[in-house]
Coordinates of N, CA and C in Angstrom, one line a residue:
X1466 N 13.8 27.9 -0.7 CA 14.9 28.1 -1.6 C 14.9 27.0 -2.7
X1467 N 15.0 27.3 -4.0 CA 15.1 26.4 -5.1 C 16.3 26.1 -5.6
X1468 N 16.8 25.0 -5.5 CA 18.4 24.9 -5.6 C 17.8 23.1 -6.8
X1469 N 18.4 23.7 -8.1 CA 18.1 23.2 -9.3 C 18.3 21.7 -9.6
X1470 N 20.2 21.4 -9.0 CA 20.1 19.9 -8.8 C 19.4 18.8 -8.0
X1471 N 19.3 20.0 -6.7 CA 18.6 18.4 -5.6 C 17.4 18.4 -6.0
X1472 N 16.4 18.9 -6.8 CA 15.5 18.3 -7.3 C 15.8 17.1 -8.7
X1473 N 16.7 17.1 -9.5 CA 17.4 15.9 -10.2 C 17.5 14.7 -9.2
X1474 N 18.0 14.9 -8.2 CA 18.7 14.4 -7.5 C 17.9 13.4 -6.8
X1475 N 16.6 14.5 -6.2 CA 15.8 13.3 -5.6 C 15.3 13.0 -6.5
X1476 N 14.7 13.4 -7.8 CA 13.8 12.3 -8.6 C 14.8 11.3 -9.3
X1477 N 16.2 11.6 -8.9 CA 17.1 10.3 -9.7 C 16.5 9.5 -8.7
X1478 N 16.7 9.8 -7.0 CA 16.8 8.6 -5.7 C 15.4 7.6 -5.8
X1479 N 14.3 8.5 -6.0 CA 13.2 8.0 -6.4 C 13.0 7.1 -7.6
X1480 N 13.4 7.6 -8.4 CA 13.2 6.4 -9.1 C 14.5 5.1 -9.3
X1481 N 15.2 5.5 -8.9 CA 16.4 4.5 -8.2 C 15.6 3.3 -7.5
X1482 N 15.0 4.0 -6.8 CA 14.6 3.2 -5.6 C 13.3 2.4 -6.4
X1483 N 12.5 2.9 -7.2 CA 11.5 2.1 -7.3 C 11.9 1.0 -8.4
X1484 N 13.0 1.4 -9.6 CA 13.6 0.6 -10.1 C 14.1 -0.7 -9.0
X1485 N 14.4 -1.0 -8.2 CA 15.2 -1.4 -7.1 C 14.6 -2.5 -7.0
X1486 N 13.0 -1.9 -6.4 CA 11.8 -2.7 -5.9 C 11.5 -3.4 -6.9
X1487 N 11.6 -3.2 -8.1 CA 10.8 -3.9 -9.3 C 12.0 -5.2 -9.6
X1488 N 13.2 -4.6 -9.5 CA 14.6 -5.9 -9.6 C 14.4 -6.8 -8.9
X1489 N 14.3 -6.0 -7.2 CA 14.3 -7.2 -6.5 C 12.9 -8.1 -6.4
X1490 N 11.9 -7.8 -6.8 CA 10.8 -8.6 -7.1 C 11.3 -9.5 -8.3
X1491 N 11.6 -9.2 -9.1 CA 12.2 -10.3 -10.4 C 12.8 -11.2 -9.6
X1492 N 14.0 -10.9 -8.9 CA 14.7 -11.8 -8.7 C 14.2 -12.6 -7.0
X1493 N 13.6 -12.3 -6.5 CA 12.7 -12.9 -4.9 C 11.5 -12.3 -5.0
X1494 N 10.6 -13.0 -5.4 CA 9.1 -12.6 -5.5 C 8.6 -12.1 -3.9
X1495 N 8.8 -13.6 -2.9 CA 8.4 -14.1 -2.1 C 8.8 -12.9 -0.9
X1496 N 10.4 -12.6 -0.9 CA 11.0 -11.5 -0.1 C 9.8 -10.1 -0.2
X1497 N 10.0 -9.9 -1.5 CA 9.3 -8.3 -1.6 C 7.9 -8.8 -1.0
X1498 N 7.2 -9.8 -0.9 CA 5.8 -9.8 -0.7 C 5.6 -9.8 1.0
X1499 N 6.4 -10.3 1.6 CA 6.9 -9.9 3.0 C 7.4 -8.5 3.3
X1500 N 7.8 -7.9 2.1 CA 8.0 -6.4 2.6 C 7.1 -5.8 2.8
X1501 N 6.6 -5.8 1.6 CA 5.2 -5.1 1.1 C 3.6 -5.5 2.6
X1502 N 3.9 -6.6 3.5 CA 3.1 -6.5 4.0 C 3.5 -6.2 5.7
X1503 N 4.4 -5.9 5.6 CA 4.5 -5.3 6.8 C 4.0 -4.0 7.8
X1504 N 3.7 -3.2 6.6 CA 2.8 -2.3 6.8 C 2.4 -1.9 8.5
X1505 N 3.6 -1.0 8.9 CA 4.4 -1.3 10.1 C 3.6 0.3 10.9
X1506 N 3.6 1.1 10.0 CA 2.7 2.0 10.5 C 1.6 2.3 11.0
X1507 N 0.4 1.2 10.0 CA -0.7 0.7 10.0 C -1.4 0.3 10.9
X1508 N 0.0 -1.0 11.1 CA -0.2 -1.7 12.2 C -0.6 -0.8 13.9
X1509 N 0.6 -0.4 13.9 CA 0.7 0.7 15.0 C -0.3 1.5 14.8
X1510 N -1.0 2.2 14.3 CA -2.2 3.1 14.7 C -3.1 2.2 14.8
X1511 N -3.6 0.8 14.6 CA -4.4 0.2 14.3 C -4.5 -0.4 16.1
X1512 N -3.1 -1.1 16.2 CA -3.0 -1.2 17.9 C -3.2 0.1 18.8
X1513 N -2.9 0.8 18.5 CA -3.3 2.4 19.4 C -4.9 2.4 19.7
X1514 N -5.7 1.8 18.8 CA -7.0 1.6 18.7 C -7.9 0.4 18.9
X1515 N -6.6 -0.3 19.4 CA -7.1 -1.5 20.3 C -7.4 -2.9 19.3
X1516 N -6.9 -2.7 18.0 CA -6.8 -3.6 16.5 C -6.1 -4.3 16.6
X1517 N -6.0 -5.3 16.5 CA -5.2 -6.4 15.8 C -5.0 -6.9 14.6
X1518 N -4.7 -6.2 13.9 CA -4.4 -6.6 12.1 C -3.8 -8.1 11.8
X1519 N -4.9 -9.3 11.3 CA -4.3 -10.5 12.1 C -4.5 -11.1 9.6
X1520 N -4.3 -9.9 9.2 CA -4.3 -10.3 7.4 C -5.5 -10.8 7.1
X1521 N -6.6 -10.6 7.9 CA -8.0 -11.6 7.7 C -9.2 -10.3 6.9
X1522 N -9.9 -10.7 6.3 CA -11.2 -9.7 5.6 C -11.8 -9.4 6.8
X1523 N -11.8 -9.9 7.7 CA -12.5 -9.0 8.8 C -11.6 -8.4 9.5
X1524 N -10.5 -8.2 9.5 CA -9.8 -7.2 9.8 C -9.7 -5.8 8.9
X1525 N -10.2 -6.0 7.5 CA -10.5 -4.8 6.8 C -11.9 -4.3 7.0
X1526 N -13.1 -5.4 7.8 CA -14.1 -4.7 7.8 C -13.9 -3.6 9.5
X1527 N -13.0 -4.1 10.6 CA -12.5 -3.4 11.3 C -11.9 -1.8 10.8
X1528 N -11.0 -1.9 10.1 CA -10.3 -0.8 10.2 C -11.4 0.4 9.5
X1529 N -12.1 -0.5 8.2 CA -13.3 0.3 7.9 C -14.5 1.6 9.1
X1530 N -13.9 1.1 10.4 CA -14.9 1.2 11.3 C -14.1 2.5 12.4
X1531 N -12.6 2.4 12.2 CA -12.0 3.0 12.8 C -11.9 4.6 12.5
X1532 N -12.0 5.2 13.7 CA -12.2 6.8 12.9 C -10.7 7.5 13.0
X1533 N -11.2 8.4 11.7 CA -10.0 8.4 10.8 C -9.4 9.3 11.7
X1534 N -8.5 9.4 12.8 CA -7.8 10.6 13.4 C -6.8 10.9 12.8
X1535 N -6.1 10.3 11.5 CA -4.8 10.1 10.8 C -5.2 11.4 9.9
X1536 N -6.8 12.3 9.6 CA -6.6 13.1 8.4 C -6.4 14.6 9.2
X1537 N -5.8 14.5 10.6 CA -5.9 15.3 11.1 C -4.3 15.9 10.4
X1538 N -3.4 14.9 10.6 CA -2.1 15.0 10.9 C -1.5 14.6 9.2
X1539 N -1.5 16.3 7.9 CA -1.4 16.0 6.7 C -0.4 15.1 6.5
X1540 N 0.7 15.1 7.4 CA 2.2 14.6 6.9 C 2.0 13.0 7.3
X1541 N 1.0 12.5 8.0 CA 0.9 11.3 8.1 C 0.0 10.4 7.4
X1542 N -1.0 11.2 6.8 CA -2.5 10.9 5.8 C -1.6 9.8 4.6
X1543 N -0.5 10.7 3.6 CA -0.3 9.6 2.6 C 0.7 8.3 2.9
X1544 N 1.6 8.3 4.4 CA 1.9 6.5 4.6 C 0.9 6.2 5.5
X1545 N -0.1 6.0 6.0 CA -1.3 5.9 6.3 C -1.9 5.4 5.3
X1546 N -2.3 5.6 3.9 CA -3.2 5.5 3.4 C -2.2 4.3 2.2
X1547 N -0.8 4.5 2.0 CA 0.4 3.9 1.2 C 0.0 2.3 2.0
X1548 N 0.3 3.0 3.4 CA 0.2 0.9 4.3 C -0.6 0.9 4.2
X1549 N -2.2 1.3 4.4 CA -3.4 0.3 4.1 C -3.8 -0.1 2.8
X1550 N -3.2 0.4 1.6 CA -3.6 -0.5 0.6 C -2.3 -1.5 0.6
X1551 N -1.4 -1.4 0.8 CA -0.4 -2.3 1.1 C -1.2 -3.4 1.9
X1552 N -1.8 -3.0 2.9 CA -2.2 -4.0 4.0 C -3.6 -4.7 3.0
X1553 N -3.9 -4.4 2.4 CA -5.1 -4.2 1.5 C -5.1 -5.5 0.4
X1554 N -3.5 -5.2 -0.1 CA -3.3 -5.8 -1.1 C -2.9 -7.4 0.0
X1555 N -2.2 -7.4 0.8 CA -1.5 -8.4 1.6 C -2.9 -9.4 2.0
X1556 N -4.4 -8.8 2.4 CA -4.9 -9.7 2.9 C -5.7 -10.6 1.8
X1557 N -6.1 -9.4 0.3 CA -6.2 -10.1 -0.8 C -5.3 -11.2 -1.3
X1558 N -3.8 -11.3 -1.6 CA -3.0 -12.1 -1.7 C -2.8 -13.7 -0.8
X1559 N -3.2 -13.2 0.4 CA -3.1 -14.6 1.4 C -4.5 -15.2 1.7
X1560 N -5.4 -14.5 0.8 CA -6.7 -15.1 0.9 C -7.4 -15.9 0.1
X1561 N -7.8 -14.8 -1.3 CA -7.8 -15.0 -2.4 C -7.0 -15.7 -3.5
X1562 N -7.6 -16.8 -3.8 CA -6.9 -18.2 -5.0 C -6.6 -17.3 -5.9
X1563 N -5.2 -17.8 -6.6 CA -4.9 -17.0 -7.5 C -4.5 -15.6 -7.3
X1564 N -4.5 -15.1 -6.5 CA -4.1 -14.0 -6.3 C -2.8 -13.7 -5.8
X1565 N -1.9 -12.6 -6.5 CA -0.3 -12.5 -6.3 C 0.1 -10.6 -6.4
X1566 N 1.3 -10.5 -6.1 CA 1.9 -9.5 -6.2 C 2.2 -9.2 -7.3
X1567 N 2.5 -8.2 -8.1 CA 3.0 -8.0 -8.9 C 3.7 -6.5 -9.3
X1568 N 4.9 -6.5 -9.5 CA 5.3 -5.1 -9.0 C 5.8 -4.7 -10.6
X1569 N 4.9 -3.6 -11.3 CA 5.2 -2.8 -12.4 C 6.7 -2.3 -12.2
X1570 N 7.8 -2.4 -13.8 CA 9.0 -1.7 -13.9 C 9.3 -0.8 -13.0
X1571 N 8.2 0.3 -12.8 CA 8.9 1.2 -12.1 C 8.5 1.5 -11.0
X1572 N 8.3 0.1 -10.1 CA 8.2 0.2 -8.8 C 6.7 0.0 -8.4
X1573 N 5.9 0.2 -9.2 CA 4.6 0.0 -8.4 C 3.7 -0.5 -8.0
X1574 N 3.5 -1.5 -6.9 CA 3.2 -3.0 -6.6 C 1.7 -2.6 -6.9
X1575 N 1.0 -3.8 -7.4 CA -0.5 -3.9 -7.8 C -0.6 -5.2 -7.4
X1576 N -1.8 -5.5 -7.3 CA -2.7 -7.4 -6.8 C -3.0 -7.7 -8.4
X1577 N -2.4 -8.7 -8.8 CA -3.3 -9.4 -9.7 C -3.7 -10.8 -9.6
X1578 N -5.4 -10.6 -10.0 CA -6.1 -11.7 -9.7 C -5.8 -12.7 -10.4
X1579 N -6.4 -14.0 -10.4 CA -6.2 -15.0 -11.1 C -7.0 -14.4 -12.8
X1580 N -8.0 -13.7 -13.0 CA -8.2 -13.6 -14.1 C -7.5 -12.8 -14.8
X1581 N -6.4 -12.2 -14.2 CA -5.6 -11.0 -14.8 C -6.0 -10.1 -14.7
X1582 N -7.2 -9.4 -14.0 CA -7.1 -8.3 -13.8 C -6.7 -7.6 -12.7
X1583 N -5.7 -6.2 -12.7 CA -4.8 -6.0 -11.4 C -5.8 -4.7 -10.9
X1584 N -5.4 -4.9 -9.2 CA -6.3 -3.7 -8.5 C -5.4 -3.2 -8.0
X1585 N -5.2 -2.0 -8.5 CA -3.9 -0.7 -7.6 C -4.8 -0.8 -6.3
X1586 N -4.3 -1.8 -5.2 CA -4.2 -1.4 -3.8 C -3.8 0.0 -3.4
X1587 N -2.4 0.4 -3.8 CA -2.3 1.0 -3.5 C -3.4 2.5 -3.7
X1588 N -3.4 2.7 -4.3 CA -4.5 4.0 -4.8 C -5.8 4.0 -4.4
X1589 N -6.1 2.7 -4.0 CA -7.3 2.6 -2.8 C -7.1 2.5 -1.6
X1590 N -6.0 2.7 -0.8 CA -5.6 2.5 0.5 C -5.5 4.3 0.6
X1591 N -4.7 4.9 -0.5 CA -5.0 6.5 -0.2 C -6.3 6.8 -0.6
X1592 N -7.1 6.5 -1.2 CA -9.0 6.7 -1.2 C -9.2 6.6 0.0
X1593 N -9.3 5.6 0.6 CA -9.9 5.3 1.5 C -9.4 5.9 3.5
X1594 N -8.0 6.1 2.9 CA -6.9 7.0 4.3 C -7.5 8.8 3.7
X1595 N -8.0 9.1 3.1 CA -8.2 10.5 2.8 C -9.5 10.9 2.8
X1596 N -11.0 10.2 2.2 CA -11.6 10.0 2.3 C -12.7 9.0 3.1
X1597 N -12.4 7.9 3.0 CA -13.3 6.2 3.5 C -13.7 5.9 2.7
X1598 N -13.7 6.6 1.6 CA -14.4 5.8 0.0 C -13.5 5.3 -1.2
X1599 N -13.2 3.9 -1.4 CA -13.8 3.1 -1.1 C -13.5 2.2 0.0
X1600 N -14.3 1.8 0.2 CA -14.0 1.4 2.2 C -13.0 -0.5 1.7
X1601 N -12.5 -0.4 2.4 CA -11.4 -1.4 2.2 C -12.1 -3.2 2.1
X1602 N -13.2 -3.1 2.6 CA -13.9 -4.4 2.9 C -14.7 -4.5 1.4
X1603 N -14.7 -3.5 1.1 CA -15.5 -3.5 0.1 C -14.5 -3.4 -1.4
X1604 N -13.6 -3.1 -1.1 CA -12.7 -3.6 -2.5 C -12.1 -4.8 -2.5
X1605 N -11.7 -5.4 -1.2 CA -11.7 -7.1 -0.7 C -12.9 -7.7 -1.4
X1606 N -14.1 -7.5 -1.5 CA -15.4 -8.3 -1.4 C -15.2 -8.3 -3.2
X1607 N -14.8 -6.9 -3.9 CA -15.0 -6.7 -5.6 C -13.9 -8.1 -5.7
X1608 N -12.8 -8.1 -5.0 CA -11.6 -8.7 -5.4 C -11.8 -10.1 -5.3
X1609 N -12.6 -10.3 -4.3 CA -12.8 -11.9 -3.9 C -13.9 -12.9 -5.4
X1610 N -14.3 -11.6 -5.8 CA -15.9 -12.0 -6.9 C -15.0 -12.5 -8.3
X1611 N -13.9 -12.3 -8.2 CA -12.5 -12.2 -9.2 C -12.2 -10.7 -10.5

C-alpha cells in the first residue's frame, strides 16, 4: 500500500537523524567517534566465528578471511557491510597519524587523512559485505601510504 505522507515522513526522520549526527559531531567530536566504533553487529558475527575484533590491521586482515555467510541473509548484508566500514574507518583512526573522523552536514561519517584526503569507509565496508572487493586490509594498507 502506498500511503503519500509516511514516505515524507520517513525521509523527514532520516534526514532529521543524519542532521543530528553531523550536530552532535560539531559539538563532541570524541562522543560520536565512540559511537561510530561500536560497530556492535560486526562485532557479534565476528565472535560467532571465533574473532576478536581487538581495532588492530590485523583484525581486518582476519575478517578479510571470514566467509561471507551475511550475503545469504539480504536484510542483514547492508548493517553488515554499514559496521564494517564503520569498523574500517575506527581501526584507521586509532592507528593511522593524522587520521580523524569527520562527519559531512548531512550525516555522513568519512576518515580523513592527515593529507586531506577522505575515504568513504563507509561505501567500502558495503563493497566489501556484498562482494569482498575491496578487501578491507587492503583499503587499511592505501590509507596507511596516506
Amino acid at each position: 500500500m502506498h500511503i503519500p505522507f509516511l514516505d515524507r515522513w520517513r525521509k523527514r526522520q532520516v534526514a532529521d537523524r543524519d542532521e543530528s549526527l553531523a550536530q552532535a559531531f560539531a559539538e563532541e567530536p570524541e562522543a560520536v567517534a565512540e559511537l561510530l566504533s561500536e560497530c556492535e553487529l560486526l562485532r557479534s558475527q565476528a565472535a560467532g566465528a571465533g574473532l576478536e575484533l581487538d581495532d588492530s590491521p590485523a583484525s581486518l586482515e582476519a575478517l578479510d578471511q571470514l566467509p561471507p555467510r551475511w550475503r545469504d541473509d539480504p536484510e542483514l548484508l547492508p548493517w553488515i557491510g554499514n559496521d564494517a566500514g564503520l569498523y574500517l574507518g575506527t581501526v584507521v583512526v586509532r592507528t593511522v597519524p593524522g587520521a580523524a573522523w569527520h562527519v559531512w552536514p548531512g550525516g555522513h561519517p568519512v576518515v580523513r587523512l592527515a593529507s586531506g584526503r577522505e575515504i568513504h569507509v563507509v561505501e567500502a565496508g558495503l563493497d566489501w559485505a556484498m562482494t569482498g572487493a575491496p578487501e578491507l586490509s587492503h583499503v587499511y594498507a592505501e590509507a596507511s601510504e596516506g
